mmCIF file of C-alpha atoms and ligand atoms in Angstrom:
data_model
loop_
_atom_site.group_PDB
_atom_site.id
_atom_site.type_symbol
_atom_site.label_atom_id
_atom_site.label_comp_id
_atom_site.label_asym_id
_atom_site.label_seq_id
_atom_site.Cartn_x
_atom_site.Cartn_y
_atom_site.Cartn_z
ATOM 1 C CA UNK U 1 53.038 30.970 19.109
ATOM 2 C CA UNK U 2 50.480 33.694 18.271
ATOM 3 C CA UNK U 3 46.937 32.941 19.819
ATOM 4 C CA UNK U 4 45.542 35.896 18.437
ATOM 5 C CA UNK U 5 45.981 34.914 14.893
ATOM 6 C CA UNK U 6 43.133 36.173 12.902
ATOM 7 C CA UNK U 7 40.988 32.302 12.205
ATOM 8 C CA UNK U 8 41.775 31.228 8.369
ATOM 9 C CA UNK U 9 40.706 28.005 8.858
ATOM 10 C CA UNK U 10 37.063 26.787 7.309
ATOM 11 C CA UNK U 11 36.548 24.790 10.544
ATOM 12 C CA UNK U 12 36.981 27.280 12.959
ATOM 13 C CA UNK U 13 34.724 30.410 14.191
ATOM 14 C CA UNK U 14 31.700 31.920 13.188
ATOM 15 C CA UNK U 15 30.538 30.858 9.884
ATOM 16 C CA UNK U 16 29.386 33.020 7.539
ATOM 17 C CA UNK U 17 28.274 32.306 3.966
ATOM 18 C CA UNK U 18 31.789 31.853 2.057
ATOM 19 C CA UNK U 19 33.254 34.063 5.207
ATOM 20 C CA UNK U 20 31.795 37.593 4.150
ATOM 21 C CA UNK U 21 31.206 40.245 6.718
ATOM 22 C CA UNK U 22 28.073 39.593 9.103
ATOM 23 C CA UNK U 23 26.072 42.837 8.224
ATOM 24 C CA UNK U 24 22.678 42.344 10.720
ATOM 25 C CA UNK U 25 22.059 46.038 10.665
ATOM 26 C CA UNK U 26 19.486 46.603 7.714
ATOM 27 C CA UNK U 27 20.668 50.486 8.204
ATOM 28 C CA UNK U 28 23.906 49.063 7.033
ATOM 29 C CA UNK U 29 23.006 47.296 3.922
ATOM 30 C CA UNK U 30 23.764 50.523 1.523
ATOM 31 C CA UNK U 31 25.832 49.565 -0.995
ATOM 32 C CA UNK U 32 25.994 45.990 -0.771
ATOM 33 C CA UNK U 33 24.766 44.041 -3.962
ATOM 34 C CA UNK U 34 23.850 40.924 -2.592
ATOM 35 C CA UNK U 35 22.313 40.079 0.757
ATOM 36 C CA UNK U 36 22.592 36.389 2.034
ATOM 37 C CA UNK U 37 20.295 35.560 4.829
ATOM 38 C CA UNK U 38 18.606 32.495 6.782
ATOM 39 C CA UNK U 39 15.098 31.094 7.216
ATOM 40 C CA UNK U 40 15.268 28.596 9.720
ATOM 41 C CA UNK U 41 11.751 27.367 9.640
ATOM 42 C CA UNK U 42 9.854 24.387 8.601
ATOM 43 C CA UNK U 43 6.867 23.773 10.701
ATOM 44 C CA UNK U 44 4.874 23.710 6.780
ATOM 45 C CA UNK U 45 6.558 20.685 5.442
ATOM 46 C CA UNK U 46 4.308 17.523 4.226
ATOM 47 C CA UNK U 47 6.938 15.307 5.090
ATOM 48 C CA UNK U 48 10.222 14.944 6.897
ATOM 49 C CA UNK U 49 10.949 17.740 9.077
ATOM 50 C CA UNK U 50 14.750 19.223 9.118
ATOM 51 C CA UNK U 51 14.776 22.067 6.907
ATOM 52 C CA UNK U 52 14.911 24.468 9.652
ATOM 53 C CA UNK U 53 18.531 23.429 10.289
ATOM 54 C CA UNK U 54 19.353 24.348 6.190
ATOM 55 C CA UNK U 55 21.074 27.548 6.745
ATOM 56 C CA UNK U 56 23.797 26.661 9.020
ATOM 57 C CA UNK U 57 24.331 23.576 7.231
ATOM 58 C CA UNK U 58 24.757 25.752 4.540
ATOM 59 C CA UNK U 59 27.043 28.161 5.962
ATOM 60 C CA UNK U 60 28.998 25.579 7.089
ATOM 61 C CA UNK U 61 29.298 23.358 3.865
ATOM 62 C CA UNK U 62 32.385 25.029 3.044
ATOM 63 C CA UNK U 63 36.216 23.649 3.231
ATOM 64 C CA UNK U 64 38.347 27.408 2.154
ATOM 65 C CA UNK U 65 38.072 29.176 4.753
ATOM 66 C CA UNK U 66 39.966 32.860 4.527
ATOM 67 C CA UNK U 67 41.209 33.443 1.164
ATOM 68 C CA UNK U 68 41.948 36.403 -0.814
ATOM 69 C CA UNK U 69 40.789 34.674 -3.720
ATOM 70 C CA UNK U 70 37.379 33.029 -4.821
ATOM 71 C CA UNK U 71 38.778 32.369 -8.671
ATOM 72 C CA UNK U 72 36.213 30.848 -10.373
ATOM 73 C CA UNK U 73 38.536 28.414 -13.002
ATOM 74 C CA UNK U 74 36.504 27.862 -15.173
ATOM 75 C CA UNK U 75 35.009 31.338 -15.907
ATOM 76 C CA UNK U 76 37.726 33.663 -15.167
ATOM 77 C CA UNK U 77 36.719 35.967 -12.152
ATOM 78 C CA UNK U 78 36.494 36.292 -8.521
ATOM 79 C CA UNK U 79 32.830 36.980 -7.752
ATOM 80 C CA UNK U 80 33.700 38.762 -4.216
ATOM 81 C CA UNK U 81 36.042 41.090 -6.516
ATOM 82 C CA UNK U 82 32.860 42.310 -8.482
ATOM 83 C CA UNK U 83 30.415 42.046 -5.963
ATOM 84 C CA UNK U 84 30.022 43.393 -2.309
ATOM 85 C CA UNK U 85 28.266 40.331 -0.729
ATOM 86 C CA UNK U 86 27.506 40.626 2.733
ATOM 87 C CA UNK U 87 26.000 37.775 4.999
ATOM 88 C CA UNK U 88 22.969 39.287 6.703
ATOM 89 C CA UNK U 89 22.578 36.409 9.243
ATOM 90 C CA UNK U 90 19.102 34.453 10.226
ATOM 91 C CA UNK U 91 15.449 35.383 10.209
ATOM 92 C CA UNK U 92 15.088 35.164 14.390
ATOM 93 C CA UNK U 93 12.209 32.330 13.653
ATOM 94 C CA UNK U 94 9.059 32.012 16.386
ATOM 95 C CA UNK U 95 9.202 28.137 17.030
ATOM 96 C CA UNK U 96 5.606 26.511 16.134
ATOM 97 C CA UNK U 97 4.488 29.963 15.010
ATOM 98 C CA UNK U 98 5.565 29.876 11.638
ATOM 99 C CA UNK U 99 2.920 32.666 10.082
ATOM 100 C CA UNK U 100 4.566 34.811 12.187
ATOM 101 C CA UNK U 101 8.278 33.896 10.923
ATOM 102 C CA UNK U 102 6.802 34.544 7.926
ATOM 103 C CA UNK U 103 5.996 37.820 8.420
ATOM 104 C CA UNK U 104 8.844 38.881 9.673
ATOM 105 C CA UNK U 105 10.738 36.774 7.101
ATOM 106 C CA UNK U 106 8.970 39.298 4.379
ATOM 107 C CA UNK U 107 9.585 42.107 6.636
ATOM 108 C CA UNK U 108 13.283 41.387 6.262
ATOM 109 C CA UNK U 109 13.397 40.921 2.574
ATOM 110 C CA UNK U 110 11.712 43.990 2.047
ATOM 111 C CA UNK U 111 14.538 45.617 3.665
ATOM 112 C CA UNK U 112 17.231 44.021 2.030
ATOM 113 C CA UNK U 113 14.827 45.096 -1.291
ATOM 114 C CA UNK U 114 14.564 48.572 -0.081
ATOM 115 C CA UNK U 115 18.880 49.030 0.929
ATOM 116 C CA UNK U 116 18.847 48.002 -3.219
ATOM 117 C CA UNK U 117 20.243 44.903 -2.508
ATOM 118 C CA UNK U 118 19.410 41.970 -3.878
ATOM 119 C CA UNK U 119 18.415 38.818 -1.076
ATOM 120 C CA UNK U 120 19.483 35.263 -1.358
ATOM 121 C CA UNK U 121 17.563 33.576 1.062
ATOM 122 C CA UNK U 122 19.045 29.984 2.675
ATOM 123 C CA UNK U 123 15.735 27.911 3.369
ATOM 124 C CA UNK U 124 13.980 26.545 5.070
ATOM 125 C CA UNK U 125 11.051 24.792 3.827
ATOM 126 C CA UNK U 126 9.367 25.967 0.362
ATOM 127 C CA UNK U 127 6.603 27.635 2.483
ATOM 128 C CA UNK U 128 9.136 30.679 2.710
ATOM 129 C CA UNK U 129 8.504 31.605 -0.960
ATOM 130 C CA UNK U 130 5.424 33.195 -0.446
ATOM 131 C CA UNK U 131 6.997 35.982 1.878
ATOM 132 C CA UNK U 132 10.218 36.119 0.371
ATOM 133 C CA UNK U 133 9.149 35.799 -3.268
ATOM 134 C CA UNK U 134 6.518 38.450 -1.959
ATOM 135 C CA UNK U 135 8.874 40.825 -0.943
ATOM 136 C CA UNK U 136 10.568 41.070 -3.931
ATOM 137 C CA UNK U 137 7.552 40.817 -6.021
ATOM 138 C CA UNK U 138 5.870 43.957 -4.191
ATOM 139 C CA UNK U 139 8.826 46.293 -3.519
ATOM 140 C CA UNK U 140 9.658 45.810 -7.660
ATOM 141 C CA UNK U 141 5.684 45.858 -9.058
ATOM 142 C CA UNK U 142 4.480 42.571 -9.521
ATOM 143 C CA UNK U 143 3.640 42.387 -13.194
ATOM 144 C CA UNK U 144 8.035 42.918 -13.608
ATOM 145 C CA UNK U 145 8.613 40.184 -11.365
ATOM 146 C CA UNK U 146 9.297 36.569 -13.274
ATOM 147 C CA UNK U 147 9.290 33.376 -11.278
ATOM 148 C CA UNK U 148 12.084 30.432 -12.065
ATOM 149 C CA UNK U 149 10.887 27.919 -9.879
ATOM 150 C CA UNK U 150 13.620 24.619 -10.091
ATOM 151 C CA UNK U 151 11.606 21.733 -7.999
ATOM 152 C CA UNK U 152 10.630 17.837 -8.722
ATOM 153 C CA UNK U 153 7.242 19.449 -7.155
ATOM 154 C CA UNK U 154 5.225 22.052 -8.756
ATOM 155 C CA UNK U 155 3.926 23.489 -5.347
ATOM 156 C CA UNK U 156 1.207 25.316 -6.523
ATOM 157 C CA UNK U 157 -1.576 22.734 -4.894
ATOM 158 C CA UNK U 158 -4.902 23.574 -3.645
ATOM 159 C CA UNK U 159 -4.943 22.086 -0.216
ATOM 160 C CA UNK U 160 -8.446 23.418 0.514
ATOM 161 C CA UNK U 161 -6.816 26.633 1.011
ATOM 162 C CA UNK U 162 -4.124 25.443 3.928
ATOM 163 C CA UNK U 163 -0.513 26.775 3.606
ATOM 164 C CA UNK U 164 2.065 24.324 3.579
ATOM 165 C CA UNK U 165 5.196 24.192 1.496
ATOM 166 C CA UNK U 166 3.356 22.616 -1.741
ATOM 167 C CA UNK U 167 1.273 25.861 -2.081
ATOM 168 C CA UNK U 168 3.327 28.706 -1.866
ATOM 169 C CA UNK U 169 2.882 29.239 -5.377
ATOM 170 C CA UNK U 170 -0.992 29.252 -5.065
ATOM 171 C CA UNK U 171 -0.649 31.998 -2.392
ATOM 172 C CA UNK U 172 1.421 34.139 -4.820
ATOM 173 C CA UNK U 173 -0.802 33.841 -7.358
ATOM 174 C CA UNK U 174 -3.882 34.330 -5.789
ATOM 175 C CA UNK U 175 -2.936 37.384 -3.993
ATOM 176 C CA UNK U 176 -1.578 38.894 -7.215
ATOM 177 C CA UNK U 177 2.311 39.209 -6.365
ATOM 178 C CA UNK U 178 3.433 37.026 -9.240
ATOM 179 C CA UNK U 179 1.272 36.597 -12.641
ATOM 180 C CA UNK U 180 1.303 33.288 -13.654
ATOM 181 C CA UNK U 181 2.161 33.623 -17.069
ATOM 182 C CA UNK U 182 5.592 34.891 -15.524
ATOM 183 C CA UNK U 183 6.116 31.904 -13.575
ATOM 184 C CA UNK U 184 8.453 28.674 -15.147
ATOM 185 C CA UNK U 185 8.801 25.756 -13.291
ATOM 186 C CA UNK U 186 11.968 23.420 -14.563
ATOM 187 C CA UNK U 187 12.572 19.799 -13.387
ATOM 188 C CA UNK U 188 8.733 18.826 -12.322
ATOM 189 C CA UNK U 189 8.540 14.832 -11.854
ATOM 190 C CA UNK U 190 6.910 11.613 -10.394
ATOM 191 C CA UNK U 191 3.334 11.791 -8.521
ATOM 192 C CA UNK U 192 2.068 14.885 -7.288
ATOM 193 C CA UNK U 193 0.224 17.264 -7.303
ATOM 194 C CA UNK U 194 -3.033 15.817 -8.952
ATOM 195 C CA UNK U 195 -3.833 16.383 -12.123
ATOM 196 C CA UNK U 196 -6.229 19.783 -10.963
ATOM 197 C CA UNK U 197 -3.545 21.409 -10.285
ATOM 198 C CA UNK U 198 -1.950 21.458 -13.232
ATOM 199 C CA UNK U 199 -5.399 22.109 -14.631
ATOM 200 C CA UNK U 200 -5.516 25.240 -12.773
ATOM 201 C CA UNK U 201 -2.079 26.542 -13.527
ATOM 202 C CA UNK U 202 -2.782 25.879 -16.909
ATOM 203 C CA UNK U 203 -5.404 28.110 -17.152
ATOM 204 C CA UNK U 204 -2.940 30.604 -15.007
ATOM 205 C CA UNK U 205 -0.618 30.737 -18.042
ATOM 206 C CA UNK U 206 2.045 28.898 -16.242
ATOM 207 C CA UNK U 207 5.173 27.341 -18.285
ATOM 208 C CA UNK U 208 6.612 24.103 -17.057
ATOM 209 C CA UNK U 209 9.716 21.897 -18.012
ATOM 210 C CA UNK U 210 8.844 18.364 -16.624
ATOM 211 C CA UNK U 211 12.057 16.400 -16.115
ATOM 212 C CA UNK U 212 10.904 14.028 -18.911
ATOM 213 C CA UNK U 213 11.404 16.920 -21.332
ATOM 214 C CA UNK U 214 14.661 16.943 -19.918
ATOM 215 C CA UNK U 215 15.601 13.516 -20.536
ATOM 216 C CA UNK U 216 14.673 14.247 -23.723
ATOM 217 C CA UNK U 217 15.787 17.242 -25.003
ATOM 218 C CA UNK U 218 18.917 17.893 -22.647
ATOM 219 C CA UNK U 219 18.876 20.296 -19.916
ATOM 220 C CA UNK U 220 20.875 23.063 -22.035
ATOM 221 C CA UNK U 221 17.988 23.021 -24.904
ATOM 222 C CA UNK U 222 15.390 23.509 -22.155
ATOM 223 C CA UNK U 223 16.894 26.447 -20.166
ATOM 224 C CA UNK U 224 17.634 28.254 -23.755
ATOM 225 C CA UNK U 225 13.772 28.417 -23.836
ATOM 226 C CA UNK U 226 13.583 29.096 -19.737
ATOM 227 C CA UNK U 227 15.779 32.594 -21.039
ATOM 228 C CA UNK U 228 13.460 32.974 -23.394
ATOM 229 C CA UNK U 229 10.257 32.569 -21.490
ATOM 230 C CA UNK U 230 11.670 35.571 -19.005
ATOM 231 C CA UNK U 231 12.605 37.857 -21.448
ATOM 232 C CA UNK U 232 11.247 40.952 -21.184
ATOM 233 C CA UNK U 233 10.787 40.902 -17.438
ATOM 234 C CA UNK U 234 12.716 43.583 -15.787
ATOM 235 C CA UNK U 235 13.188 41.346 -12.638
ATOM 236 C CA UNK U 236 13.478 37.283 -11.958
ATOM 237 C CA UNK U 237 13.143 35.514 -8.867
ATOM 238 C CA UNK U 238 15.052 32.366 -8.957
ATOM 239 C CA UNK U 239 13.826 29.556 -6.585
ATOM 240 C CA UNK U 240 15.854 26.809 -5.997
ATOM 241 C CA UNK U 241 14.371 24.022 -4.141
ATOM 242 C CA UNK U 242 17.060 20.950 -3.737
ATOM 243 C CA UNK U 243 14.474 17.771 -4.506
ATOM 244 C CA UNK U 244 15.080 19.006 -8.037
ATOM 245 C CA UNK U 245 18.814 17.262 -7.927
ATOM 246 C CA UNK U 246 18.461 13.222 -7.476
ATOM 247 C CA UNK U 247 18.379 12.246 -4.045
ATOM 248 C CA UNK U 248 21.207 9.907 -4.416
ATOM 249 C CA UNK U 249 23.150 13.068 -5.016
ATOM 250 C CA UNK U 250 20.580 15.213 -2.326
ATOM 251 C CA UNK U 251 19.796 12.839 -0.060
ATOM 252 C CA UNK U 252 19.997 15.773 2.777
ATOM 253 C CA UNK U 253 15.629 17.021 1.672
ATOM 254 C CA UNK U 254 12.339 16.186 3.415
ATOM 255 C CA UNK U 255 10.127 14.967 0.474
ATOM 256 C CA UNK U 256 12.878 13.066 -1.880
ATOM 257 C CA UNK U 257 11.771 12.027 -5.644
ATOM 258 C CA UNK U 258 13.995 10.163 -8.043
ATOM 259 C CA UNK U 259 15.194 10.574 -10.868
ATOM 260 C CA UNK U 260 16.207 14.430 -10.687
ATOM 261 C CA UNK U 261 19.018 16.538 -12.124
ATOM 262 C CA UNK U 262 22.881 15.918 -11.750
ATOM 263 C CA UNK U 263 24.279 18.455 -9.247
ATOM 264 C CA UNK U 264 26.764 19.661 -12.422
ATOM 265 C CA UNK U 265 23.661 20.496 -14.666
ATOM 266 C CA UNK U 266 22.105 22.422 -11.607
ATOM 267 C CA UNK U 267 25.350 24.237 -11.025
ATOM 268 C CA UNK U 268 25.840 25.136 -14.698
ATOM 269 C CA UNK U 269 21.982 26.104 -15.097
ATOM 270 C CA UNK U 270 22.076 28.439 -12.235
ATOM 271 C CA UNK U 271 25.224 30.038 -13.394
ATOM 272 C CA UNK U 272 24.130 30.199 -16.675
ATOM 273 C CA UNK U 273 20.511 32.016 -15.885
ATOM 274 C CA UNK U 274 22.446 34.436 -12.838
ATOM 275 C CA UNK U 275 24.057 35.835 -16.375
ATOM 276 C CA UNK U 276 20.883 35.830 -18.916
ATOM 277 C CA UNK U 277 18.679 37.524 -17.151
ATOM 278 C CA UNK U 278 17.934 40.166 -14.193
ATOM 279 C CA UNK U 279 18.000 38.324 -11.113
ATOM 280 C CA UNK U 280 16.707 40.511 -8.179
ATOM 281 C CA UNK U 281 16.084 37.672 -5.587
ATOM 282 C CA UNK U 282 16.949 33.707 -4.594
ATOM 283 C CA UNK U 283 16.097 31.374 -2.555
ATOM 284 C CA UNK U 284 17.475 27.838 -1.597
ATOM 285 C CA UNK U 285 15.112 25.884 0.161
ATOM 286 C CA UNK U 286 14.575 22.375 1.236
ATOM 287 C CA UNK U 287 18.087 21.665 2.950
ATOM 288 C CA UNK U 288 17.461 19.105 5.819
ATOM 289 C CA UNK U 289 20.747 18.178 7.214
ATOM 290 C CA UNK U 290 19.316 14.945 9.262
ATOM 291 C CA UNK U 291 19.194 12.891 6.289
ATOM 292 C CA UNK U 292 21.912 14.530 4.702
ATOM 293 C CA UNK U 293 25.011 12.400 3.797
ATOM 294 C CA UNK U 294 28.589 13.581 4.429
ATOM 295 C CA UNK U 295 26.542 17.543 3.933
ATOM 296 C CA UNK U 296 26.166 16.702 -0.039
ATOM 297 C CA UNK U 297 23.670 18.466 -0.466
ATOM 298 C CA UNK U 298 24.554 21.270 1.768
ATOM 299 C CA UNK U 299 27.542 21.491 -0.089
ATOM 300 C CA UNK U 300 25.564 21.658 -3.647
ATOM 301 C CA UNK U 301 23.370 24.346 -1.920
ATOM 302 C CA UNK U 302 26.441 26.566 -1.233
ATOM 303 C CA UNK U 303 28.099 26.039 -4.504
ATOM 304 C CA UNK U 304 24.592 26.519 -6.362
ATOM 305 C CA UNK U 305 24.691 30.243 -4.312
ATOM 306 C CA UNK U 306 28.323 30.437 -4.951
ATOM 307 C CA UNK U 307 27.387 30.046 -8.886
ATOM 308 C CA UNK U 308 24.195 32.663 -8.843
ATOM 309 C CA UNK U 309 26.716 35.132 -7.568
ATOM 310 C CA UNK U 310 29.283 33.836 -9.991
ATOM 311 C CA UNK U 311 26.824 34.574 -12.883
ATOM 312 C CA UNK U 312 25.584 37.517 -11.530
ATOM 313 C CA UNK U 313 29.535 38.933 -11.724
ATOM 314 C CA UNK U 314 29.597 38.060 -15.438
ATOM 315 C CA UNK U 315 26.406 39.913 -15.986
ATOM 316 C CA UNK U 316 27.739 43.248 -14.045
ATOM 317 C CA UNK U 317 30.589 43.102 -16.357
ATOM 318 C CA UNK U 318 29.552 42.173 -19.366
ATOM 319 C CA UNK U 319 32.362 39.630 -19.427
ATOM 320 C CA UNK U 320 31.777 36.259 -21.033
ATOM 321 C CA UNK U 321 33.585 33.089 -19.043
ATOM 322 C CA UNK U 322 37.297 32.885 -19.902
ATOM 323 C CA UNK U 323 38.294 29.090 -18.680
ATOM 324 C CA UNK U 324 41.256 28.921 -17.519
ATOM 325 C CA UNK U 325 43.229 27.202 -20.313
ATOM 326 C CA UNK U 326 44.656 24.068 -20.668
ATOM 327 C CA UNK U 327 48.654 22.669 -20.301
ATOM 328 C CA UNK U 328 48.506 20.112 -22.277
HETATM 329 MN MN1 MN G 401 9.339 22.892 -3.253
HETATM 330 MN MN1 MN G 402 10.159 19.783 -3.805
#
């Protein structure tokens, strides 16, 4: 029996995101396309704290293990063929200091920015967006930055000016890193913020999609108009906070609201946007694995990453999806 047999097993040894190289180096970030990191912090949250244990669970949610192939059956590619995607490990977080992990959280986007790749960040609570969205907004120019915000909470509060993760939206605004007429918020639902809020983003020239248009209109009709709302922009940021999928199929999030999106209509949507448009940043946030169920919602969080890159592969190269066909 060989013991030094190279691991191939999803269960065992260090997990990185979908088992790509661990690249911690900035320095050695040129020529990768996609850099996948962690922000393991959540001192911000309003709620239910967990969120800071996201990325691993993340990392983790993941049964393959080695394989030459990622095929992707139902479009028709390997995304890891087309892209070089490296796993650029965790954001070393100050415990109870989280403005500091913040700035070091933007310091490290800004590299991953500056090495011209593009940074999928594993949250976290939503308070991350304002560095990480920040990053990307300032290192590209913010007026070419568009904001796809998926959440059942529109996180641009006023909290008498107090940063927690329902206002990262109101710091990006405020300090000018993201206009809000380039911001579009998909999936919005039940009982907060007030009504002020939406009063003020109003008047910001935000676009929102409340989950009752949805119901409505179908999830397909309303993300045809989300393309259309970002076209034009020469760079989207697409922000991905979990509560936007029904807790009975997310259970694992701090501030739960029902009566969200299926996990298939996520996945699709994600997909289907990485293609559309320019996406030069992500972020998953809102993973908190102590109220997770067998890692559900970990799992949806790697597969929703899995699909950005997936879509993102398609848009390199100009393929459309080719299902893999039938035998019937
Ligand atoms: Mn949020
Ligand atoms: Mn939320």
């Amino acid at each position: 029996m060989n013991v030094n047999r190279p691991y191939e097993t999803a269960y065992a040894g260090m997990a990185t995101f979908c088992r790509r190289p661990l690249v911690l180096d900035p320095a050695e970030l040129t020529g990768v396309d996609v850099a996948i990191l962690g922000a393991p912090i959540d001192e911000y949250v309003t709620y239910r704290p967990g969120a800071r244990f996201g990325p691993r669970a993340i990392r983790q949610a993941d049964y393959l293990g080695v394989m030459d192939q990622w095929w992707a059956m139902d479009v028709g590619l390997d995304p890891f063929d087309i892209l070089n995607v490296v796993d650029h490990g965790d954001l070393a977080p100050i415990p109870g200091y989280p403005d500091e992990s913040h700035v070091e959280l933007r310091k490290m986007v800004t590299a991953v920015c500056a090495a011209g790749a593009v940074p999928i960040v594993l949250g976290g609570d939503h308070s991350i967006a304002h560095p990480d969205v920040g990053a990307v907004a300032d290192h590209f120019s913010p007026s070419a930055v568009g904001l796809i915000h998926f959440d059942s909470h529109a996180d641009d509060a006023w909290e008498d000016g107090y940063r927690n993760h329902g206002t990262p939206l109101r710091f990006l605004v405020d300090e000018g890193s993201v206009k809000g007429e380039n911001i579009v918020q998909v999936g919005l639902r039940g009982y907060w913020p007030p009504q002020s809020d939406f009063e003020w983003a109003r008047g910001q020239g935000f676009r929102w999609h409340l989950m009752d248009e949805i119901y409505e209109r179908g999830i397909d009709d309303v993300i045809t108009d989300v393309i259309e709302e970002m076209s034009g922009l020469e760079h989207v940021f697409l922000s991905v906070d979990i509560d936007v999928v029904d807790p009975g199929s997310a259970p694992g999030t701090g501030t739960p609201e029902p009566g969200g999106l299926l996990p298939r209509e996520l996945l699709k949507t994600v997909r289907r946007l990485a293609k559309a448009l320019p996406i030069s940043g992500m972020e998953v946030v809102e993973v908190a694995p102590p109220y997770d169920s067998a890692d559900v919602t970990a799992l949806l969080a790697n597969r929703c990453v899995l699909e950005a890159l997936v879509g993102m592969s398609l848009r390199r190269t100009g393929r459309e999806p080719v299902r893999e066909p039938s035998n019937t």
